[in-house]
PDB file of C-alpha atoms in Angstrom:
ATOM      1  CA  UNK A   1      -7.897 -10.399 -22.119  1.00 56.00           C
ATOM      2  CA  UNK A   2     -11.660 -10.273 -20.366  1.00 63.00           C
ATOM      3  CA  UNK A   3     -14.441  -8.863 -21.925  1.00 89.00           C
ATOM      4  CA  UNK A   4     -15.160  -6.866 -19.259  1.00 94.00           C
ATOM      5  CA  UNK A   5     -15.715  -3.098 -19.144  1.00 95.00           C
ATOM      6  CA  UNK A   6     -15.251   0.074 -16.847  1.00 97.00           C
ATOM      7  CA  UNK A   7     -16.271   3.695 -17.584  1.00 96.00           C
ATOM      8  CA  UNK A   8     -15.388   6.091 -16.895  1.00 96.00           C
ATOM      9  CA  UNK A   9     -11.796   5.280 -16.099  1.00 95.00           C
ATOM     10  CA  UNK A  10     -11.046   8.373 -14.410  1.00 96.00           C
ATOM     11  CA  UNK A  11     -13.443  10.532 -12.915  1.00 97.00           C
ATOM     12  CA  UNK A  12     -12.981  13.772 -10.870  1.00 97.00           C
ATOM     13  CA  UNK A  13     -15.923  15.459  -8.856  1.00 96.00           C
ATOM     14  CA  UNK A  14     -17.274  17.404  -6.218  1.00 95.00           C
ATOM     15  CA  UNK A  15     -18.698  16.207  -2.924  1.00 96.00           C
ATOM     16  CA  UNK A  16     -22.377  15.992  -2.941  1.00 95.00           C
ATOM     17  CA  UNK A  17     -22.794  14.905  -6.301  1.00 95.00           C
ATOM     18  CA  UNK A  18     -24.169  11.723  -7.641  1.00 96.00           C
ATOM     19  CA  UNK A  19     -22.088   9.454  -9.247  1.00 96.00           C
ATOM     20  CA  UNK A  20     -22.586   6.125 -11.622  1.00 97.00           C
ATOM     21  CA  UNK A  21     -19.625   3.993 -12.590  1.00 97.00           C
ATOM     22  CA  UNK A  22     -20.943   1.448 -14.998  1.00 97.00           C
ATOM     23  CA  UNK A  23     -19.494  -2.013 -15.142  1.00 98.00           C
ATOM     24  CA  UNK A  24     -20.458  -4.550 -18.564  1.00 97.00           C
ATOM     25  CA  UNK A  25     -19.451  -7.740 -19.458  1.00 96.00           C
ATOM     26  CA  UNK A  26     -20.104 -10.061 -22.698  1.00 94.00           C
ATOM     27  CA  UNK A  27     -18.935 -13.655 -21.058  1.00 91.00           C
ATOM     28  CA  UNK A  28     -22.437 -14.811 -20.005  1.00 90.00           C
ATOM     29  CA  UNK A  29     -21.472 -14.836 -16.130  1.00 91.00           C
ATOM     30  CA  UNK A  30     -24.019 -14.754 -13.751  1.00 89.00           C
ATOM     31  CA  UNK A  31     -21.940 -13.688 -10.670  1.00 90.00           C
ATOM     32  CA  UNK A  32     -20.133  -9.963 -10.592  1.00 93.00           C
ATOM     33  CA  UNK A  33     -18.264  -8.040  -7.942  1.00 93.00           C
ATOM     34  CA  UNK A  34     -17.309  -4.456  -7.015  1.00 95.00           C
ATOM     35  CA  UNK A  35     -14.214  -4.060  -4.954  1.00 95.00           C
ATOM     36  CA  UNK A  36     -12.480  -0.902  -3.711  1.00 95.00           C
ATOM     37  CA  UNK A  37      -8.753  -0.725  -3.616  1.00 93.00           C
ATOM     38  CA  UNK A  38      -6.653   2.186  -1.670  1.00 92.00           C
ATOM     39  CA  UNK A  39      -3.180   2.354  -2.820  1.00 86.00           C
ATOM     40  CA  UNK A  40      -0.824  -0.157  -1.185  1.00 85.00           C
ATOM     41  CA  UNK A  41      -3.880  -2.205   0.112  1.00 89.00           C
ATOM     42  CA  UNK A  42      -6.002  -4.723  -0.443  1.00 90.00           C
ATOM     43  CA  UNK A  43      -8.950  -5.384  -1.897  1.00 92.00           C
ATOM     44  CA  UNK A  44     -12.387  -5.197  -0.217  1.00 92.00           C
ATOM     45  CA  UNK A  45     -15.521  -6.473  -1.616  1.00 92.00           C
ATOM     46  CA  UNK A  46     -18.265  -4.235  -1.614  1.00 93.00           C
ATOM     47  CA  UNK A  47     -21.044  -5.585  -3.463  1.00 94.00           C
ATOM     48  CA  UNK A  48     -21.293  -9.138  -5.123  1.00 91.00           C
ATOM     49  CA  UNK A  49     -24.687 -10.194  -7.441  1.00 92.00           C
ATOM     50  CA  UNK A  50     -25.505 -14.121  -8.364  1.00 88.00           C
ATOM     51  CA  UNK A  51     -27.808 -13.263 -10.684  1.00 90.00           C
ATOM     52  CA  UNK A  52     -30.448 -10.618 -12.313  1.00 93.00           C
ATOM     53  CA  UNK A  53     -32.310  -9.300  -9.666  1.00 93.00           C
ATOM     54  CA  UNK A  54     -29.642 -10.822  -6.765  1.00 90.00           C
ATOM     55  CA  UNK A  55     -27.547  -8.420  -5.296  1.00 93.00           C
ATOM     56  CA  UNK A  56     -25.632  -8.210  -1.578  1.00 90.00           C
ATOM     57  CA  UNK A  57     -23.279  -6.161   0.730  1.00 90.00           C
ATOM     58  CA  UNK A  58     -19.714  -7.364   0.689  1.00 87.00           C
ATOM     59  CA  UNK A  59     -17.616  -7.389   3.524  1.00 81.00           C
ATOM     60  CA  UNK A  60     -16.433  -3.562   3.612  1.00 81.00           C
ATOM     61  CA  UNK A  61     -19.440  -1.679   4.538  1.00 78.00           C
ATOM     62  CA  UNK A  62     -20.192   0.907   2.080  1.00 82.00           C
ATOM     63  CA  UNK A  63     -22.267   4.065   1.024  1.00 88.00           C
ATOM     64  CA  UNK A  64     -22.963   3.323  -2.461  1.00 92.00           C
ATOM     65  CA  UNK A  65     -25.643   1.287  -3.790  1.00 94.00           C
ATOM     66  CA  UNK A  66     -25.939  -1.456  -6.755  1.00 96.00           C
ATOM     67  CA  UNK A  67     -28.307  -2.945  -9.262  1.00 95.00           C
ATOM     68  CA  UNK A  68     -28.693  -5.686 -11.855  1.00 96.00           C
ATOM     69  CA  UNK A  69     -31.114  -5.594 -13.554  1.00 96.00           C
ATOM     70  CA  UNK A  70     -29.567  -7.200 -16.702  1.00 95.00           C
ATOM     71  CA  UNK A  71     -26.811  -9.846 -17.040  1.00 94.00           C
ATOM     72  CA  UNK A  72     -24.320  -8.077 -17.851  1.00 95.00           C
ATOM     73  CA  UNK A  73     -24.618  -4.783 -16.135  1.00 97.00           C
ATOM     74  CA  UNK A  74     -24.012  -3.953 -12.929  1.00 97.00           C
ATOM     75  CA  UNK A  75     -23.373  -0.481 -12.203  1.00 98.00           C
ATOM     76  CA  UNK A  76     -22.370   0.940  -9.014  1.00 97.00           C
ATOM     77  CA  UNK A  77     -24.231   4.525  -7.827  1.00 96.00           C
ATOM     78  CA  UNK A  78     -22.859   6.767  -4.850  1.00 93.00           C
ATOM     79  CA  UNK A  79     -26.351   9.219  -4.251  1.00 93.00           C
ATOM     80  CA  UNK A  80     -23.871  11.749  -2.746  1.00 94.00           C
ATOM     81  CA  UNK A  81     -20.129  11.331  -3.159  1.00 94.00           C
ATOM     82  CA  UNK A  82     -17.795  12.639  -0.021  1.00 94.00           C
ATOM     83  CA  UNK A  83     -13.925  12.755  -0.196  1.00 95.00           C
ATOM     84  CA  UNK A  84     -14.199   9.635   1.577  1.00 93.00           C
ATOM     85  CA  UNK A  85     -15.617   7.530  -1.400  1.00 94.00           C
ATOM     86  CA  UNK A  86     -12.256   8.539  -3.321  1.00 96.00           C
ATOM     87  CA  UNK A  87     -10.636   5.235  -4.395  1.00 95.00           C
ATOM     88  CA  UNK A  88     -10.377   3.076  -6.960  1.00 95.00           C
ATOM     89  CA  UNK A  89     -13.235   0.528  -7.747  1.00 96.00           C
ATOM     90  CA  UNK A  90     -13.068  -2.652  -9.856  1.00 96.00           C
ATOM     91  CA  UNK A  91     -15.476  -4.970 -10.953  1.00 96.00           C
ATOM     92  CA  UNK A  92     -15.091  -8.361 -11.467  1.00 94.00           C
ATOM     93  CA  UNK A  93     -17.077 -11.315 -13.045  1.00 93.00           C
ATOM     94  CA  UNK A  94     -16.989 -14.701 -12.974  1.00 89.00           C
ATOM     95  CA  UNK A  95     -17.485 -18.437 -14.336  1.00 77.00           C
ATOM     96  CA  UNK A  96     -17.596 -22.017 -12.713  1.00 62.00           C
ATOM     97  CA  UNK A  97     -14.486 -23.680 -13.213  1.00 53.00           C
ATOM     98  CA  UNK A  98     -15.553 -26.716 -11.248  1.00 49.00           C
ATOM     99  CA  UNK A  99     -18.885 -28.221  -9.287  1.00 45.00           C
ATOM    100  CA  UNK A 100     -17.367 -25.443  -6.639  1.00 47.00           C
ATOM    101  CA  UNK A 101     -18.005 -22.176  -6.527  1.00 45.00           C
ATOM    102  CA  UNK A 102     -14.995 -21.299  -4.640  1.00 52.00           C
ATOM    103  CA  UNK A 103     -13.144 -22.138  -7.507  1.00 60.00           C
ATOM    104  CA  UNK A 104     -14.551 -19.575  -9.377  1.00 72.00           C
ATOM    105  CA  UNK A 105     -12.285 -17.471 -11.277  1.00 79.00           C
ATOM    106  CA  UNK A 106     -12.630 -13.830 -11.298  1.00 86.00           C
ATOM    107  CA  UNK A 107     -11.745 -11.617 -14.431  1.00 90.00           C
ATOM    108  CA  UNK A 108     -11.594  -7.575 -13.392  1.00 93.00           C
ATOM    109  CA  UNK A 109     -11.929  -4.743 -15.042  1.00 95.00           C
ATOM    110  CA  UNK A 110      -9.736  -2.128 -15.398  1.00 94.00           C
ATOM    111  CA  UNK A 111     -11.036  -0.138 -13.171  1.00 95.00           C
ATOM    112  CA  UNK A 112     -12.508   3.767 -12.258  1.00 96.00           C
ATOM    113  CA  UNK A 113     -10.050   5.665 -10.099  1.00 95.00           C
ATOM    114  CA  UNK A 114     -12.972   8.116  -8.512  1.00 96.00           C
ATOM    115  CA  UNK A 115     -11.800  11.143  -6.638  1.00 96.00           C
ATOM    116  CA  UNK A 116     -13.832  13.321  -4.791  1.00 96.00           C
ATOM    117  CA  UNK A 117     -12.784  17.221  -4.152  1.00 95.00           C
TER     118      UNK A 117
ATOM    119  CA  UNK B   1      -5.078  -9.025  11.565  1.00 70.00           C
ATOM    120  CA  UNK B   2      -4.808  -9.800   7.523  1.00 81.00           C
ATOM    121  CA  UNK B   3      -5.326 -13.140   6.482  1.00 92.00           C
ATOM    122  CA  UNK B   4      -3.232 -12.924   4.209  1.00 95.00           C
ATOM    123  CA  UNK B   5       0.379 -11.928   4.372  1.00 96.00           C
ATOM    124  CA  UNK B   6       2.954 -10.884   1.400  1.00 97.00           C
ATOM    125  CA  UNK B   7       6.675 -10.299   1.511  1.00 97.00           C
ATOM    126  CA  UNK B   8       8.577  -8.452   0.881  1.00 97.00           C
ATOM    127  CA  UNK B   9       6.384  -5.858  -0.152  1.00 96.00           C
ATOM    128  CA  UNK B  10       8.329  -4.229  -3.271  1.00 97.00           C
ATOM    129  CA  UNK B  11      11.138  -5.823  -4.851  1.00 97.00           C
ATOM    130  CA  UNK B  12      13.425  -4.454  -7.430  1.00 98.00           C
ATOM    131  CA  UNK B  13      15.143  -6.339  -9.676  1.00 97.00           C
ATOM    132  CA  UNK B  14      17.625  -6.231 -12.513  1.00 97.00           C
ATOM    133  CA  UNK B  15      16.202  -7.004 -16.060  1.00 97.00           C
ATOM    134  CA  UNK B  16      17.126 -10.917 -17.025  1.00 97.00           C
ATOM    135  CA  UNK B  17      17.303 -11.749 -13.044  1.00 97.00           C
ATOM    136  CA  UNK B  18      15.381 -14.523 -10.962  1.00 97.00           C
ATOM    137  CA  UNK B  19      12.820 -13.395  -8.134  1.00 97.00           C
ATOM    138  CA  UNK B  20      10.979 -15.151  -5.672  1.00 98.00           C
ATOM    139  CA  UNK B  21       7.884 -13.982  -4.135  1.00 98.00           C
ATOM    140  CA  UNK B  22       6.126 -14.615  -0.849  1.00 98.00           C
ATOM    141  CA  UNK B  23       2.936 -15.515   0.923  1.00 98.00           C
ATOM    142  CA  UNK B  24       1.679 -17.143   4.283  1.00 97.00           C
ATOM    143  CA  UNK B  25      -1.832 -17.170   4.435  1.00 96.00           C
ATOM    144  CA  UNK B  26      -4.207 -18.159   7.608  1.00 95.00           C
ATOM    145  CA  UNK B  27      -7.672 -18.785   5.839  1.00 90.00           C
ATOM    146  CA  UNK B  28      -9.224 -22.101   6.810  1.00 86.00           C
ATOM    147  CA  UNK B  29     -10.403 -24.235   5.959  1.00 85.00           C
ATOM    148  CA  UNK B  30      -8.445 -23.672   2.678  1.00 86.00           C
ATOM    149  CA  UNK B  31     -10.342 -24.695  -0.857  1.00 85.00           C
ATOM    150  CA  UNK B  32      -7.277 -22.573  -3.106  1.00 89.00           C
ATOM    151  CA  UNK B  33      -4.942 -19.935  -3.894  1.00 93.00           C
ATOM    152  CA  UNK B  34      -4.562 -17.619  -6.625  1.00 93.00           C
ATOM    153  CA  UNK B  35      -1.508 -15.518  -7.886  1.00 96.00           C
ATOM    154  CA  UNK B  36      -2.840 -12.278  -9.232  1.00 96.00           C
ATOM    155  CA  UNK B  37      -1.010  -9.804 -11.227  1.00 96.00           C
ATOM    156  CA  UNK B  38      -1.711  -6.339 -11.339  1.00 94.00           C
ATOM    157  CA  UNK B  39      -0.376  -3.358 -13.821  1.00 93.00           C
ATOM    158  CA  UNK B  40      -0.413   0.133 -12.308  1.00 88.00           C
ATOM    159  CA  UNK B  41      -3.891   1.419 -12.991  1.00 84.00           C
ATOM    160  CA  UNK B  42      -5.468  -1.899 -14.135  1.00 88.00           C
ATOM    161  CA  UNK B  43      -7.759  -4.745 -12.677  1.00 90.00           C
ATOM    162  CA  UNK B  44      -6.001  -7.947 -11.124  1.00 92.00           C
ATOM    163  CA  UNK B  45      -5.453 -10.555 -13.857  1.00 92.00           C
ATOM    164  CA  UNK B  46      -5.155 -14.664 -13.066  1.00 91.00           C
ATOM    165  CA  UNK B  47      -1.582 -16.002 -13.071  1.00 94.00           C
ATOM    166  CA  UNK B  48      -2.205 -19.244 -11.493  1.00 93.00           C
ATOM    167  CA  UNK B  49      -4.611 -21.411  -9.595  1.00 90.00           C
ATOM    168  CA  UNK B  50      -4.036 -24.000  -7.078  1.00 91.00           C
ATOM    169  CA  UNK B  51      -5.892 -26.484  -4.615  1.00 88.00           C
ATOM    170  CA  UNK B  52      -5.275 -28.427  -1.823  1.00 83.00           C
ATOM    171  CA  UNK B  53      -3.825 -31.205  -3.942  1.00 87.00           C
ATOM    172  CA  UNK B  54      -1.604 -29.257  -6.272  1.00 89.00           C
ATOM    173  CA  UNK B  55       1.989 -28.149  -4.559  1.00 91.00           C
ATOM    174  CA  UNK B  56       3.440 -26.571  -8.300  1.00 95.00           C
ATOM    175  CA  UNK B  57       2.073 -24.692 -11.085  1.00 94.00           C
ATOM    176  CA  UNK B  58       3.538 -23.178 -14.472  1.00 94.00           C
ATOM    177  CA  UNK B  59       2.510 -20.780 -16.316  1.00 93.00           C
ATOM    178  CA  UNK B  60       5.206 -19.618 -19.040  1.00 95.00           C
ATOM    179  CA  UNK B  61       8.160 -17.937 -16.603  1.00 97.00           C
ATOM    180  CA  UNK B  62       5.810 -17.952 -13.302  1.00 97.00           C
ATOM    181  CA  UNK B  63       6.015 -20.571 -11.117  1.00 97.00           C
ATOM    182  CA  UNK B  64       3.908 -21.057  -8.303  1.00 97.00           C
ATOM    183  CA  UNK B  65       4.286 -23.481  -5.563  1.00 97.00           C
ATOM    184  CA  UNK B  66       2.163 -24.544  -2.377  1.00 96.00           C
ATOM    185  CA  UNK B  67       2.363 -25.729   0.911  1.00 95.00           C
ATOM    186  CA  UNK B  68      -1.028 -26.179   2.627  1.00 90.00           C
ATOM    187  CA  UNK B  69       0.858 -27.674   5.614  1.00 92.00           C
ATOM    188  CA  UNK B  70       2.858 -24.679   6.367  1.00 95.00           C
ATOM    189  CA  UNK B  71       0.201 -22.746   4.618  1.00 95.00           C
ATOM    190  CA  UNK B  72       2.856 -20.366   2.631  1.00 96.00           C
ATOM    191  CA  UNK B  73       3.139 -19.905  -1.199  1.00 97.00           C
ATOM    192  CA  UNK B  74       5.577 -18.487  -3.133  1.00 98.00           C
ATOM    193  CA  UNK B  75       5.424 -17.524  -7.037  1.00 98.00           C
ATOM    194  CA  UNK B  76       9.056 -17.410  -8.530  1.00 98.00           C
ATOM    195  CA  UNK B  77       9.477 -15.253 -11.618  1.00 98.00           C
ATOM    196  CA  UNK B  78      12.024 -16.759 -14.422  1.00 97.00           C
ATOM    197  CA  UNK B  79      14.326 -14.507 -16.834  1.00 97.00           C
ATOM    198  CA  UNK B  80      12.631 -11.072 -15.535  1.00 97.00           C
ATOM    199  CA  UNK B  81      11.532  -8.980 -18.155  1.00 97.00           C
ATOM    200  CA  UNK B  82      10.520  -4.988 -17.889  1.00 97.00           C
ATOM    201  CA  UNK B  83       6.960  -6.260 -18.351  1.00 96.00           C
ATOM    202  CA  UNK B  84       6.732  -7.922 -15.035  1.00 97.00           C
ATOM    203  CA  UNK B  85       6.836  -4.608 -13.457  1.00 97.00           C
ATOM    204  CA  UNK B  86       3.654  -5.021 -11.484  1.00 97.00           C
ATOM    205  CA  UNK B  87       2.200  -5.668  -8.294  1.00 96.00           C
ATOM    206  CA  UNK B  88       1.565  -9.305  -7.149  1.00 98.00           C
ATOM    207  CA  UNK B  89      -1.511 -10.102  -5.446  1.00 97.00           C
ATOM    208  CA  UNK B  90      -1.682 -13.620  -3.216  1.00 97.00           C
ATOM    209  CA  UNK B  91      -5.507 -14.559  -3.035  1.00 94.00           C
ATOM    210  CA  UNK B  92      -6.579 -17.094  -0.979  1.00 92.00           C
ATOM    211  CA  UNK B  93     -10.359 -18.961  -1.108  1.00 87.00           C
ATOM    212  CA  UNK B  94     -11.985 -20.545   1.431  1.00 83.00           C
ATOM    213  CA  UNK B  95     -14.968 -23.602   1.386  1.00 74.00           C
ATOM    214  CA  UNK B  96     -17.324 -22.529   4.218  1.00 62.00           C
ATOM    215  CA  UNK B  97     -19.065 -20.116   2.179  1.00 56.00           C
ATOM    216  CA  UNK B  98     -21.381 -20.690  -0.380  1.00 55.00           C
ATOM    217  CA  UNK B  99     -19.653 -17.568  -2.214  1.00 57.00           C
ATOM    218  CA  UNK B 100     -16.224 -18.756  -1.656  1.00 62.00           C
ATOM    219  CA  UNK B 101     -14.903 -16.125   0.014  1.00 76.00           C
ATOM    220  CA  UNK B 102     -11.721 -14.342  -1.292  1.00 84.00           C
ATOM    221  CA  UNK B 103      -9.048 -13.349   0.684  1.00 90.00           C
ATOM    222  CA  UNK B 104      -6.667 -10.522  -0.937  1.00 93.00           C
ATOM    223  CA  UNK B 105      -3.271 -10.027  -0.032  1.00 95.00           C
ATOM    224  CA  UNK B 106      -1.690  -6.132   0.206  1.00 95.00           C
ATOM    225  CA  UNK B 107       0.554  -7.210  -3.037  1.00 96.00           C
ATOM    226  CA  UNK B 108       4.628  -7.162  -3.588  1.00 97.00           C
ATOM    227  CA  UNK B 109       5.435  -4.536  -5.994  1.00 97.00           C
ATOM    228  CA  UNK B 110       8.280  -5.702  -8.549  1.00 98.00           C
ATOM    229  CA  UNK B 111      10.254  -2.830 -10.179  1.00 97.00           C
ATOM    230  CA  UNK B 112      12.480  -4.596 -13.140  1.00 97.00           C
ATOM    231  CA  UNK B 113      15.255  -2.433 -14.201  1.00 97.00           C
ATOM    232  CA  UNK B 114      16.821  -2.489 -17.558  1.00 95.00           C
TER     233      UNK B 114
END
């Protein structure tokens, strides 16, 4: 099992309000991930960090907004959420498991299944 | 046009039975391909790993095996138990990145019955 955290797992609000889903992990990687996953399909990346201070779009455009301002945090802020943003949203970190980092592996979250009313 | 294709896309299966998954997958130039499985309501966790190289992997009653000629995958569940009821994700990485790019398949959805 990963050492890698989601809260809140469910959450349930109204349009226009402003969100944080907070994502923590205690494995010392420097690389973490948000992806958004509709039911049936798969998943997009959104936002990807290398490092403290290092953070970039993903290939899904997207409203929300990121940070990192610590190792292991990287939580994920929607200013104003629309019925649009409802999804679910993992986060993901990950290690070297060779001199390439496309053989990273990832290790997810759980999750935050967000709708928005 | 996904990437990354799965069939079928749910399965059901008898408890105790054999099932064998599938995945053809575009992405090139191809570094390696992941089997992910997936409980309802929970993140995507690491079955098996393969590069170019490797054409079989094991991991307890998974098997995975590749063909990077014909570019299709397939991960063959063993003695199904009610636990494997899940959705299996085919994940495909590519080397002209420096991120290593992932490519996600939609997932089969396996439904063991007792």
């Amino acid at each position: 099992e990963a050492d890698i955290y989601q809260t809140p797992r469910y959450l349930v609000i109204g349009t226009g309000k402003k969100i944080t889903l907070e994502c923590s992990q205690t494995m010392g990687h420097d690389k973490m991930y948000w992806y958004q996953q509709d039911p049936g399909m798969e998943l997009h990346l959104i936002h990807y960090s290398y490092g403290v201070n290092s953070t970039e779009k993903g290939d899904l455009s997207s409203e929300s907004t990121v940070s990192r301002i610590r190792t292991e945090h990287f939580p994920l802020t929607l200013e104003s959420a629309r019925p649009s943003h409802t999804s679910q949203y993992l986060c993901a970190s990950s290690d070297r498991t060779s001199g390439s980092p496309s053989t990273d592996t990832q290790y997810f979250g759980p999750g935050t299944r967000l709708t928005v009313l | 046009k996904n990437q990354v294709e799965q069939s079928p896309q749910s399965l059901i299966i008898l408890e105790g039975k054999n099932c064998t998954l599938q995945c053809n997958y575009t992405v090139s130039p191809f570094s390696n391909l992941r089997w992910y499985k997936q409980d309802t309501g929970r993140g995507p966790v690491s079955l098996t790993i393969m590069t170019f190289s490797e054409n079989t992997k094991s991991n307890g009653r998974y098997t995975a095996t590749l063909d990077a000629d014909t570019k299709q995958s397939s991960l063959h569940i063993t003695a199904s138990q009610l636990s494997d009821s899940a959705s299996y994700i085919c994940v495909v990485s590519d080397r002209g990145s420096t991120l290593g790019r992932l490519y996600f398949g939609r997932g089969t959805q396996l439904t063991v019955w007792p």
